[in-house]
mmCIF file of C-alpha atoms in Angstrom:
data_model
loop_
_atom_site.group_PDB
_atom_site.id
_atom_site.type_symbol
_atom_site.label_atom_id
_atom_site.label_comp_id
_atom_site.label_asym_id
_atom_site.label_seq_id
_atom_site.Cartn_x
_atom_site.Cartn_y
_atom_site.Cartn_z
ATOM 1 C CA MET A 1 2.155 -79.327 -56.731
ATOM 2 C CA ILE A 2 1.584 -82.908 -55.500
ATOM 3 C CA THR A 3 2.499 -85.560 -58.071
ATOM 4 C CA GLY A 4 2.309 -89.353 -57.958
ATOM 5 C CA ASP A 5 -0.217 -92.150 -57.944
ATOM 6 C CA ALA A 6 -3.795 -90.967 -58.563
ATOM 7 C CA SER A 7 -5.231 -92.826 -55.568
ATOM 8 C CA TYR A 8 -2.546 -91.368 -53.319
ATOM 9 C CA ILE A 9 -3.264 -87.839 -54.579
ATOM 10 C CA LYS A 10 -6.977 -88.383 -53.999
ATOM 11 C CA LYS A 11 -6.247 -89.494 -50.426
ATOM 12 C CA ILE A 12 -4.104 -86.409 -49.780
ATOM 13 C CA ASN A 13 -6.757 -84.113 -51.205
ATOM 14 C CA ARG A 14 -9.442 -85.793 -49.106
ATOM 15 C CA SER A 15 -7.358 -85.259 -45.982
ATOM 16 C CA LEU A 16 -6.880 -81.566 -46.798
ATOM 17 C CA ILE A 17 -10.610 -81.090 -47.319
ATOM 18 C CA ILE A 18 -11.652 -82.879 -44.130
ATOM 19 C CA ARG A 19 -9.046 -80.975 -42.120
ATOM 20 C CA GLU A 20 -10.409 -77.615 -43.259
ATOM 21 C CA ILE A 21 -14.043 -78.606 -42.708
ATOM 22 C CA VAL A 22 -13.238 -79.684 -39.149
ATOM 23 C CA LYS A 23 -11.163 -76.585 -38.488
ATOM 24 C CA GLU A 24 -13.739 -74.115 -39.808
ATOM 25 C CA GLY A 25 -16.827 -75.841 -38.424
ATOM 26 C CA MET A 26 -18.885 -74.771 -41.429
ATOM 27 C CA ILE A 27 -17.473 -73.829 -44.808
ATOM 28 C CA SER A 28 -18.666 -73.424 -48.389
ATOM 29 C CA ARG A 29 -17.286 -75.302 -51.382
ATOM 30 C CA ALA A 30 -15.897 -72.050 -52.769
ATOM 31 C CA ASP A 31 -14.003 -71.279 -49.577
ATOM 32 C CA LEU A 32 -12.723 -74.847 -49.420
ATOM 33 C CA SER A 33 -11.265 -74.387 -52.879
ATOM 34 C CA LYS A 34 -9.510 -71.186 -51.793
ATOM 35 C CA LEU A 35 -8.091 -72.623 -48.557
ATOM 36 C CA THR A 36 -6.864 -75.902 -50.055
ATOM 37 C CA ALA A 37 -5.809 -74.535 -53.473
ATOM 38 C CA LEU A 38 -7.782 -77.385 -55.066
ATOM 39 C CA THR A 39 -9.962 -76.856 -58.130
ATOM 40 C CA ARG A 40 -13.713 -76.545 -57.707
ATOM 41 C CA ALA A 41 -14.123 -79.728 -59.757
ATOM 42 C CA THR A 42 -11.882 -81.633 -57.333
ATOM 43 C CA ILE A 43 -13.765 -80.194 -54.360
ATOM 44 C CA SER A 44 -17.090 -81.188 -55.941
ATOM 45 C CA VAL A 45 -16.036 -84.813 -56.523
ATOM 46 C CA GLN A 46 -14.514 -85.222 -53.059
ATOM 47 C CA VAL A 47 -17.459 -83.608 -51.266
ATOM 48 C CA SER A 48 -19.865 -85.818 -53.191
ATOM 49 C CA ASP A 49 -18.023 -88.889 -51.861
ATOM 50 C CA LEU A 50 -18.012 -87.534 -48.298
ATOM 51 C CA LEU A 51 -21.740 -86.806 -48.468
ATOM 52 C CA GLU A 52 -22.432 -90.322 -49.732
ATOM 53 C CA GLU A 53 -20.331 -91.744 -46.882
ATOM 54 C CA GLU A 54 -22.308 -89.563 -44.427
ATOM 55 C CA LEU A 55 -19.105 -88.044 -43.047
ATOM 56 C CA VAL A 56 -20.191 -84.587 -44.168
ATOM 57 C CA VAL A 57 -23.590 -82.902 -44.085
ATOM 58 C CA GLU A 58 -24.914 -79.831 -45.887
ATOM 59 C CA LYS A 59 -26.459 -76.891 -44.083
ATOM 60 C CA GLN A 60 -28.136 -73.882 -45.657
ATOM 61 C CA LEU A 61 -27.386 -70.599 -43.929
ATOM 62 C CA GLU A 62 -30.180 -68.152 -43.233
ATOM 63 C CA HIS A 63 -29.368 -64.596 -44.248
ATOM 64 C CA ASN A 64 -31.167 -61.409 -45.198
ATOM 65 C CA SER A 65 -29.216 -60.353 -48.291
ATOM 66 C CA VAL A 66 -30.488 -60.808 -51.831
ATOM 67 C CA GLY A 67 -29.428 -63.965 -53.650
ATOM 68 C CA ARG A 68 -29.126 -67.673 -53.058
ATOM 69 C CA ARG A 69 -28.531 -68.796 -49.511
ATOM 70 C CA PRO A 70 -25.050 -70.379 -49.288
ATOM 71 C CA ILE A 71 -24.748 -74.151 -48.810
ATOM 72 C CA MET A 72 -22.283 -74.899 -46.034
ATOM 73 C CA LEU A 73 -20.463 -78.132 -45.285
ATOM 74 C CA SER A 74 -19.899 -79.566 -41.807
ATOM 75 C CA ILE A 75 -18.565 -82.799 -40.379
ATOM 76 C CA ASN A 76 -21.413 -85.134 -39.470
ATOM 77 C CA ALA A 77 -20.592 -85.457 -35.775
ATOM 78 C CA LYS A 78 -23.291 -88.129 -35.364
ATOM 79 C CA ALA A 79 -21.839 -90.500 -37.959
ATOM 80 C CA GLY A 80 -19.689 -92.320 -35.407
ATOM 81 C CA TYR A 81 -18.348 -92.432 -31.880
ATOM 82 C CA THR A 82 -14.963 -92.698 -30.228
ATOM 83 C CA LEU A 83 -14.150 -94.485 -26.976
ATOM 84 C CA GLY A 84 -11.342 -93.182 -24.783
ATOM 85 C CA ILE A 85 -10.136 -95.233 -21.816
ATOM 86 C CA ASP A 86 -7.863 -94.022 -19.008
ATOM 87 C CA LEU A 87 -6.317 -97.063 -17.327
ATOM 88 C CA ASP A 88 -4.761 -96.247 -13.965
ATOM 89 C CA ALA A 89 -4.144 -98.079 -10.709
ATOM 90 C CA GLY A 90 -7.359 -98.258 -8.707
ATOM 91 C CA HIS A 91 -9.730 -97.086 -11.407
ATOM 92 C CA ILE A 92 -10.536 -97.154 -15.113
ATOM 93 C CA SER A 93 -12.343 -94.232 -16.749
ATOM 94 C CA PHE A 94 -14.341 -94.338 -19.994
ATOM 95 C CA LEU A 95 -15.435 -91.489 -22.259
ATOM 96 C CA VAL A 96 -17.531 -91.580 -25.432
ATOM 97 C CA THR A 97 -17.508 -88.629 -27.838
ATOM 98 C CA ASP A 98 -18.911 -87.870 -31.259
ATOM 99 C CA LEU A 99 -16.684 -87.084 -34.237
ATOM 100 C CA LEU A 100 -16.226 -83.460 -33.137
ATOM 101 C CA GLY A 101 -15.074 -84.354 -29.646
ATOM 102 C CA ASN A 102 -18.334 -83.554 -27.880
ATOM 103 C CA SER A 103 -18.627 -85.682 -24.745
ATOM 104 C CA LEU A 104 -21.648 -87.979 -24.805
ATOM 105 C CA SER A 105 -21.154 -90.198 -21.753
ATOM 106 C CA SER A 106 -18.536 -90.953 -19.125
ATOM 107 C CA ALA A 107 -18.070 -93.563 -16.436
ATOM 108 C CA THR A 108 -15.456 -94.630 -13.906
ATOM 109 C CA ILE A 109 -14.997 -98.116 -12.505
ATOM 110 C CA HIS A 110 -13.070 -98.582 -9.280
ATOM 111 C CA VAL A 111 -10.778 -101.604 -9.457
ATOM 112 C CA GLU A 112 -9.037 -103.165 -6.465
ATOM 113 C CA SER A 113 -6.938 -105.703 -8.361
ATOM 114 C CA ASN A 114 -3.778 -104.990 -10.368
ATOM 115 C CA SER A 115 -3.922 -108.421 -12.013
ATOM 116 C CA TYR A 116 -3.349 -108.187 -15.754
ATOM 117 C CA ASN A 117 -5.759 -111.010 -16.535
ATOM 118 C CA GLU A 118 -8.530 -109.552 -14.368
ATOM 119 C CA ILE A 119 -8.184 -106.081 -15.866
ATOM 120 C CA LEU A 120 -7.976 -107.542 -19.385
ATOM 121 C CA SER A 121 -11.238 -109.402 -18.726
ATOM 122 C CA LEU A 122 -12.878 -106.264 -17.352
ATOM 123 C CA LEU A 123 -11.775 -104.154 -20.321
ATOM 124 C CA THR A 124 -12.963 -106.811 -22.755
ATOM 125 C CA GLN A 125 -16.393 -106.865 -21.147
ATOM 126 C CA GLN A 126 -16.737 -103.078 -21.012
ATOM 127 C CA ILE A 127 -15.534 -102.503 -24.583
ATOM 128 C CA ALA A 128 -17.950 -105.131 -25.906
ATOM 129 C CA GLU A 129 -20.802 -103.392 -24.071
ATOM 130 C CA TYR A 130 -19.841 -99.994 -25.514
ATOM 131 C CA ILE A 131 -19.595 -101.414 -29.043
ATOM 132 C CA THR A 132 -23.111 -102.849 -28.709
ATOM 133 C CA LYS A 133 -24.580 -99.741 -27.077
ATOM 134 C CA TYR A 134 -23.138 -97.310 -29.645
ATOM 135 C CA SER A 135 -24.012 -99.162 -32.839
ATOM 136 C CA ASP A 136 -26.992 -96.958 -33.693
ATOM 137 C CA ASN A 137 -25.426 -95.045 -36.590
ATOM 138 C CA ARG A 138 -23.504 -95.770 -39.771
ATOM 139 C CA TYR A 139 -20.051 -96.277 -38.255
ATOM 140 C CA GLY A 140 -20.660 -97.042 -34.577
ATOM 141 C CA ILE A 141 -17.455 -96.977 -32.488
ATOM 142 C CA VAL A 142 -14.840 -95.789 -35.006
ATOM 143 C CA GLY A 143 -11.832 -95.918 -32.709
ATOM 144 C CA ILE A 144 -10.651 -96.940 -29.252
ATOM 145 C CA VAL A 145 -7.580 -95.439 -27.573
ATOM 146 C CA ILE A 146 -6.361 -96.523 -24.145
ATOM 147 C CA ALA A 147 -4.171 -94.257 -22.019
ATOM 148 C CA VAL A 148 -1.694 -95.991 -19.740
ATOM 149 C CA HIS A 149 0.433 -94.397 -17.033
ATOM 150 C CA GLY A 150 3.737 -95.911 -18.024
ATOM 151 C CA LEU A 151 6.134 -96.785 -20.825
ATOM 152 C CA VAL A 152 4.614 -97.544 -24.230
ATOM 153 C CA SER A 153 6.864 -98.554 -27.115
ATOM 154 C CA SER A 154 6.634 -97.252 -30.668
ATOM 155 C CA ASN A 155 4.668 -100.383 -31.664
ATOM 156 C CA GLU A 156 2.214 -99.771 -28.791
ATOM 157 C CA GLU A 157 3.504 -102.543 -26.542
ATOM 158 C CA ILE A 158 3.378 -101.799 -22.818
ATOM 159 C CA HIS A 159 6.908 -101.949 -21.484
ATOM 160 C CA TYR A 160 6.305 -100.980 -17.852
ATOM 161 C CA ILE A 161 3.517 -99.545 -15.697
ATOM 162 C CA PRO A 162 4.949 -98.895 -12.201
ATOM 163 C CA ARG A 163 1.706 -98.551 -10.250
ATOM 164 C CA LEU A 164 0.185 -101.686 -11.773
ATOM 165 C CA GLY A 165 3.413 -103.659 -11.667
ATOM 166 C CA TRP A 166 3.060 -104.660 -15.327
ATOM 167 C CA SER A 167 6.109 -105.373 -17.478
ATOM 168 C CA SER A 168 6.158 -106.333 -21.171
ATOM 169 C CA VAL A 169 2.452 -107.022 -21.692
ATOM 170 C CA SER A 170 0.623 -107.062 -25.035
ATOM 171 C CA LEU A 171 -2.640 -105.376 -24.039
ATOM 172 C CA LYS A 172 -3.287 -104.124 -27.581
ATOM 173 C CA THR A 173 -2.965 -107.589 -29.142
ATOM 174 C CA ASP A 174 -4.912 -109.361 -26.394
ATOM 175 C CA LEU A 175 -7.812 -106.895 -26.531
ATOM 176 C CA GLU A 176 -7.983 -106.892 -30.334
ATOM 177 C CA LYS A 177 -8.268 -110.687 -30.296
ATOM 178 C CA ALA A 178 -10.998 -110.515 -27.667
ATOM 179 C CA VAL A 179 -13.200 -107.748 -29.119
ATOM 180 C CA GLY A 180 -12.406 -107.866 -32.841
ATOM 181 C CA ILE A 181 -11.735 -104.144 -33.274
ATOM 182 C CA GLN A 182 -8.512 -102.172 -33.585
ATOM 183 C CA ILE A 183 -7.171 -100.791 -30.303
ATOM 184 C CA HIS A 184 -4.513 -98.114 -29.848
ATOM 185 C CA ILE A 185 -2.357 -97.772 -26.717
ATOM 186 C CA GLU A 186 -0.723 -94.457 -25.807
ATOM 187 C CA ASN A 187 1.071 -92.872 -22.856
ATOM 188 C CA ASN A 188 -1.210 -90.714 -20.701
ATOM 189 C CA ALA A 189 1.028 -87.626 -20.786
ATOM 190 C CA ASN A 190 1.201 -87.737 -24.587
ATOM 191 C CA LEU A 191 -2.594 -87.834 -24.752
ATOM 192 C CA SER A 192 -2.843 -84.950 -22.293
ATOM 193 C CA SER A 193 -0.586 -82.821 -24.487
ATOM 194 C CA PHE A 194 -2.585 -83.873 -27.561
ATOM 195 C CA ALA A 195 -5.837 -82.739 -25.948
ATOM 196 C CA GLU A 196 -4.305 -79.381 -25.050
ATOM 197 C CA SER A 197 -3.190 -78.942 -28.656
ATOM 198 C CA VAL A 198 -6.434 -80.141 -30.257
ATOM 199 C CA PHE A 199 -9.004 -78.484 -27.999
ATOM 200 C CA TRP A 200 -7.305 -75.339 -26.746
ATOM 201 C CA HIS A 201 -3.822 -74.284 -27.869
ATOM 202 C CA HIS A 202 -4.144 -74.289 -31.661
ATOM 203 C CA GLU A 203 -1.699 -71.407 -31.990
ATOM 204 C CA THR A 204 1.426 -73.359 -31.082
ATOM 205 C CA ASP A 205 3.125 -76.333 -32.699
ATOM 206 C CA SER A 206 5.615 -76.647 -29.811
ATOM 207 C CA LEU A 207 3.815 -77.651 -26.642
ATOM 208 C CA LEU A 208 4.904 -79.547 -23.533
ATOM 209 C CA SER A 209 2.360 -80.856 -21.038
ATOM 210 C CA LEU A 210 3.265 -81.993 -17.516
ATOM 211 C CA THR A 211 0.853 -84.260 -15.650
ATOM 212 C CA LEU A 212 1.448 -84.445 -11.902
ATOM 213 C CA TYR A 213 -1.212 -86.775 -10.523
ATOM 214 C CA SER A 214 -0.044 -90.338 -9.812
ATOM 215 C CA GLY A 215 3.492 -89.596 -11.013
ATOM 216 C CA ILE A 216 5.012 -87.055 -13.393
ATOM 217 C CA GLY A 217 4.692 -87.504 -17.129
ATOM 218 C CA LEU A 218 5.752 -85.219 -19.956
ATOM 219 C CA GLY A 219 3.823 -85.148 -23.208
ATOM 220 C CA MET A 220 5.607 -83.441 -26.071
ATOM 221 C CA ILE A 221 4.106 -82.039 -29.257
ATOM 222 C CA ILE A 222 6.864 -80.838 -31.578
ATOM 223 C CA ASN A 223 5.915 -79.551 -35.040
ATOM 224 C CA ASN A 224 2.375 -80.853 -34.460
ATOM 225 C CA LYS A 225 3.606 -84.414 -33.843
ATOM 226 C CA PHE A 226 4.358 -86.518 -30.768
ATOM 227 C CA TYR A 227 8.012 -86.586 -29.834
ATOM 228 C CA ARG A 228 8.545 -90.193 -28.741
ATOM 229 C CA GLY A 229 12.279 -90.804 -28.757
ATOM 230 C CA HIS A 230 14.051 -93.834 -30.254
ATOM 231 C CA ASP A 231 11.828 -96.602 -28.841
ATOM 232 C CA GLY A 232 8.831 -94.482 -27.883
ATOM 233 C CA PHE A 233 9.831 -94.032 -24.240
ATOM 234 C CA ALA A 234 10.588 -90.299 -24.269
ATOM 235 C CA GLY A 235 8.799 -88.164 -21.683
ATOM 236 C CA GLU A 236 9.447 -90.212 -18.530
ATOM 237 C CA ILE A 237 10.641 -87.005 -16.943
ATOM 238 C CA GLY A 238 9.343 -88.046 -13.526
ATOM 239 C CA HIS A 239 12.404 -90.263 -13.214
ATOM 240 C CA MET A 240 14.842 -87.409 -13.643
ATOM 241 C CA ILE A 241 16.943 -87.432 -10.455
ATOM 242 C CA VAL A 242 16.647 -84.200 -8.460
ATOM 243 C CA ALA A 243 17.896 -85.485 -5.093
ATOM 244 C CA PRO A 244 20.926 -87.803 -5.325
ATOM 245 C CA ASP A 245 20.566 -90.731 -2.883
ATOM 246 C CA GLY A 246 17.071 -89.449 -2.077
ATOM 247 C CA ARG A 247 13.801 -91.315 -1.708
ATOM 248 C CA PRO A 248 13.698 -94.754 -3.369
ATOM 249 C CA CYS A 249 11.581 -95.041 -6.508
ATOM 250 C CA GLU A 250 9.810 -98.015 -8.107
ATOM 251 C CA CYS A 251 11.996 -97.529 -11.191
ATOM 252 C CA GLY A 252 15.060 -98.681 -9.198
ATOM 253 C CA ASN A 253 16.720 -95.292 -8.729
ATOM 254 C CA LYS A 254 16.678 -92.917 -5.789
ATOM 255 C CA GLY A 255 15.692 -89.250 -5.693
ATOM 256 C CA CYS A 256 13.400 -89.248 -8.751
ATOM 257 C CA TRP A 257 11.522 -86.000 -9.413
ATOM 258 C CA GLU A 258 8.076 -87.565 -9.030
ATOM 259 C CA LYS A 259 8.932 -88.644 -5.473
ATOM 260 C CA TYR A 260 9.089 -84.931 -4.583
ATOM 261 C CA ALA A 261 6.881 -83.040 -7.032
ATOM 262 C CA SER A 262 3.970 -85.319 -7.972
ATOM 263 C CA GLU A 263 0.603 -84.844 -6.324
ATOM 264 C CA ALA A 264 0.734 -88.415 -5.026
ATOM 265 C CA SER A 265 3.955 -87.671 -3.148
ATOM 266 C CA VAL A 266 2.617 -84.407 -1.697
ATOM 267 C CA LEU A 267 -0.698 -85.941 -0.607
ATOM 268 C CA SER A 268 1.172 -88.876 0.941
ATOM 269 C CA THR A 269 3.406 -86.466 2.890
ATOM 270 C CA LEU A 270 0.394 -84.514 4.129
ATOM 271 C CA ALA A 271 -1.401 -87.719 5.159
ATOM 272 C CA LYS A 272 1.598 -88.727 7.280
ATOM 273 C CA GLN A 273 1.807 -85.261 8.818
ATOM 274 C CA LYS A 274 -1.884 -85.284 9.727
ATOM 275 C CA LYS A 275 -1.876 -88.977 10.728
ATOM 276 C CA LEU A 276 -4.669 -89.725 8.242
ATOM 277 C CA PRO A 277 -5.090 -92.722 5.898
ATOM 278 C CA HIS A 278 -5.494 -90.367 2.938
ATOM 279 C CA VAL A 279 -5.979 -86.668 2.165
ATOM 280 C CA THR A 280 -8.446 -84.970 -0.193
ATOM 281 C CA TYR A 281 -8.048 -81.786 -2.216
ATOM 282 C CA GLU A 282 -10.833 -80.217 -0.158
ATOM 283 C CA GLN A 283 -8.846 -80.819 3.020
ATOM 284 C CA VAL A 284 -5.723 -79.321 1.469
ATOM 285 C CA ARG A 285 -7.711 -76.270 0.376
ATOM 286 C CA ASP A 286 -9.096 -75.817 3.894
ATOM 287 C CA TRP A 287 -5.635 -76.121 5.446
ATOM 288 C CA ILE A 288 -4.232 -73.586 2.991
ATOM 289 C CA ASN A 289 -7.097 -71.163 3.675
ATOM 290 C CA SER A 290 -6.559 -71.528 7.426
ATOM 291 C CA GLU A 291 -2.824 -70.880 6.898
ATOM 292 C CA ASP A 292 -1.708 -74.163 8.430
ATOM 293 C CA GLU A 293 2.064 -73.623 8.705
ATOM 294 C CA GLU A 294 2.997 -77.279 8.258
ATOM 295 C CA VAL A 295 0.880 -77.583 5.121
ATOM 296 C CA LEU A 296 2.130 -74.290 3.680
ATOM 297 C CA GLU A 297 5.719 -75.433 4.219
ATOM 298 C CA THR A 298 4.994 -78.697 2.399
ATOM 299 C CA MET A 299 3.391 -76.794 -0.477
ATOM 300 C CA GLU A 300 6.416 -74.509 -0.745
ATOM 301 C CA GLN A 301 8.685 -77.560 -0.918
ATOM 302 C CA PHE A 302 6.428 -78.906 -3.658
ATOM 303 C CA ILE A 303 6.752 -75.628 -5.588
ATOM 304 C CA ASN A 304 10.524 -75.631 -5.110
ATOM 305 C CA TYR A 305 11.049 -79.151 -6.437
ATOM 306 C CA LEU A 306 8.573 -78.564 -9.255
ATOM 307 C CA SER A 307 10.504 -75.452 -10.282
ATOM 308 C CA ILE A 308 13.793 -77.364 -10.379
ATOM 309 C CA GLY A 309 12.377 -79.868 -12.854
ATOM 310 C CA ILE A 310 10.613 -77.264 -14.991
ATOM 311 C CA ASN A 311 13.858 -75.273 -15.203
ATOM 312 C CA ASN A 312 15.624 -78.383 -16.525
ATOM 313 C CA ILE A 313 12.863 -79.036 -19.063
ATOM 314 C CA ILE A 314 13.030 -75.461 -20.355
ATOM 315 C CA ASN A 315 16.797 -75.666 -20.808
ATOM 316 C CA ILE A 316 16.521 -78.968 -22.678
ATOM 317 C CA PHE A 317 13.596 -78.217 -24.997
ATOM 318 C CA ASN A 318 13.220 -74.411 -25.235
ATOM 319 C CA PRO A 319 9.432 -74.795 -25.638
ATOM 320 C CA GLU A 320 6.938 -72.149 -26.651
ATOM 321 C CA THR A 321 4.255 -73.315 -24.212
ATOM 322 C CA ILE A 322 4.439 -75.424 -21.039
ATOM 323 C CA LEU A 323 1.184 -76.593 -19.483
ATOM 324 C CA VAL A 324 1.052 -78.075 -16.000
ATOM 325 C CA ASP A 325 -1.911 -80.252 -15.076
ATOM 326 C CA SER A 326 -2.241 -80.187 -11.293
ATOM 327 C CA GLU A 327 -5.197 -79.683 -8.977
ATOM 328 C CA LEU A 328 -2.840 -78.720 -6.146
ATOM 329 C CA LEU A 329 -1.516 -75.818 -8.217
ATOM 330 C CA ARG A 330 -5.079 -74.698 -8.904
ATOM 331 C CA ILE A 331 -5.922 -74.482 -5.202
ATOM 332 C CA TYR A 332 -2.613 -72.980 -4.072
ATOM 333 C CA PRO A 333 -2.712 -69.166 -4.467
ATOM 334 C CA ASP A 334 -0.297 -67.631 -7.004
ATOM 335 C CA SER A 335 1.310 -71.031 -7.673
ATOM 336 C CA ILE A 336 2.409 -70.296 -11.246
ATOM 337 C CA ASP A 337 3.845 -66.916 -10.243
ATOM 338 C CA LYS A 338 5.778 -68.631 -7.444
ATOM 339 C CA ILE A 339 7.244 -71.082 -9.970
ATOM 340 C CA LYS A 340 8.134 -68.316 -12.419
ATOM 341 C CA GLN A 341 9.953 -66.430 -9.670
ATOM 342 C CA LYS A 342 12.236 -69.431 -9.243
ATOM 343 C CA LEU A 343 13.041 -69.683 -12.962
ATOM 344 C CA THR A 344 15.847 -67.160 -12.733
ATOM 345 C CA SER A 345 18.418 -68.683 -15.092
ATOM 346 C CA LYS A 346 19.453 -66.345 -17.912
ATOM 347 C CA THR A 347 19.742 -69.361 -20.218
ATOM 348 C CA SER A 348 16.082 -70.399 -19.788
ATOM 349 C CA HIS A 349 13.732 -69.284 -22.555
ATOM 350 C CA TYR A 350 10.034 -70.068 -22.935
ATOM 351 C CA LYS A 351 6.930 -68.104 -23.907
ATOM 352 C CA ASN A 352 4.045 -69.445 -21.827
ATOM 353 C CA LEU A 353 3.876 -71.317 -18.514
ATOM 354 C CA LEU A 354 0.265 -72.103 -17.660
ATOM 355 C CA ILE A 355 -1.929 -74.351 -15.558
ATOM 356 C CA SER A 356 -4.003 -76.612 -17.798
ATOM 357 C CA SER A 357 -7.456 -75.254 -18.572
ATOM 358 C CA ILE A 358 -8.774 -78.753 -19.252
ATOM 359 C CA GLY A 359 -7.572 -80.484 -16.119
ATOM 360 C CA GLU A 360 -7.307 -84.169 -15.284
ATOM 361 C CA LYS A 361 -9.777 -85.169 -18.007
ATOM 362 C CA SER A 362 -7.280 -84.006 -20.640
ATOM 363 C CA THR A 363 -5.867 -87.546 -20.827
ATOM 364 C CA ILE A 364 -9.137 -89.220 -21.734
ATOM 365 C CA LEU A 365 -10.191 -86.344 -24.015
ATOM 366 C CA GLY A 366 -6.868 -86.749 -25.782
ATOM 367 C CA ALA A 367 -7.589 -90.455 -26.223
ATOM 368 C CA CYS A 368 -10.889 -89.678 -27.952
ATOM 369 C CA ALA A 369 -9.300 -86.931 -30.049
ATOM 370 C CA LEU A 370 -6.567 -89.284 -31.242
ATOM 371 C CA ALA A 371 -9.223 -91.823 -32.239
ATOM 372 C CA ILE A 372 -10.946 -89.076 -34.250
ATOM 373 C CA GLN A 373 -7.691 -88.150 -35.972
ATOM 374 C CA TYR A 374 -6.999 -91.781 -36.893
ATOM 375 C CA PHE A 375 -10.527 -92.224 -38.291
ATOM 376 C CA LEU A 376 -10.637 -88.979 -40.278
ATOM 377 C CA ASP A 377 -7.010 -89.510 -41.360
ATOM 378 C CA VAL A 378 -5.938 -85.878 -40.994
ATOM 379 C CA PRO A 379 -2.396 -84.725 -40.091
ATOM 380 C CA VAL A 380 -3.576 -81.935 -37.751
ATOM 381 C CA LEU A 381 -6.816 -81.799 -35.783
ATOM 382 C CA ASN A 382 -8.469 -78.654 -34.410
ATOM 383 C CA LEU A 383 -11.645 -79.145 -32.412
ATOM 384 C CA SER A 384 -13.738 -76.684 -30.441
ATOM 385 C CA HIS A 385 -13.470 -77.069 -26.662
ATOM 386 C CA ASN A 386 -16.809 -78.529 -25.581
ATOM 387 C CA PHE A 387 -15.862 -79.604 -22.067
ATOM 388 C CA GLU A 388 -19.145 -79.105 -20.239
ATOM 389 C CA LYS A 389 -21.346 -81.425 -22.302
ATOM 390 C CA SER A 390 -20.431 -84.773 -20.771
ATOM 391 C CA SER A 391 -23.004 -86.805 -18.933
ATOM 392 C CA THR A 392 -22.049 -89.240 -16.225
ATOM 393 C CA GLU A 393 -23.055 -92.876 -16.222
ATOM 394 C CA PRO A 394 -21.533 -94.375 -13.079
ATOM 395 C CA THR A 395 -20.687 -98.047 -13.299
ATOM 396 C CA LYS A 396 -20.104 -100.112 -10.198
ATOM 397 C CA LYS A 397 -17.518 -102.784 -9.699
#
């Protein structure tokens, strides 16, 4: 039984109720009482407050049996919006969702400059426009979370973003001063793992998510919480050395894993082989389908180096589920089976090794989901996976 200050108890009870309403989608007051072990009187008072705040709505179920039709409770998805931002070198992506994670609009801006001041100005302008555009309900934009592809400290300060060349910048503070709304900053791999947990893999509380696009990041959900390490820098697994005295890395070391097993490194290698300025996934798919020997050899090297790192991760963390977010793995036949065949150590134990079902948008979906969790103030968030509802609003730069 929870004891303590009355206001604190009320807050805990409110969190329990909201969590169950979100999880179930629709639920009656009676069932809420059973699931939360709270009295019907407590449920009645709390639900009355939530209805008044327009966070919850009532729905009456249609049914054919005799008796009163049950009154069901649902989260009012239209009460507010979240804004997720994926900040990467060369482009910035934006996603707006409702309070149940349904995608409402998305846009990507291509950015040539890596200048902190220029990108800060651009973000300030875009955020202000979104706040104005989505002010048509009670709460408007309820939360903004920005994903960055680099080191973020426990107090949300950006320590280092290799591809942007940023070190020790206070993006959170600068943006909050400019737009007058709270901003959260989070590592992209952490947000990817959060999206996997929230939208898809509810059954596990031990989940690792590898993102392989511009580098290699590791997001870790342990006991339904981010594992951040001492200063918040845990998960920079891309800088694990797999080839001593190997290729130089922006971090200052040589032979880092992401120089051999990230998609950027593979696509760069293929571009050099084909004497092209850049390579697309469609081209890689065509080369694979035509059994181009040089490309197949490069892909096998990619699989080999990827397997080395995954083997190390398994031995360190003993996870239940490992998800790998990679378009190259999706287009390369039997890629996961090839990796599993290389995980031959008798000391390695894991349950699931899967390619992400969400894909590259997991980062920005995770940003929106984290904003929802902050706003609803729930310890665990389970949302249905509505990935096909986003509309695109291209913005030009």
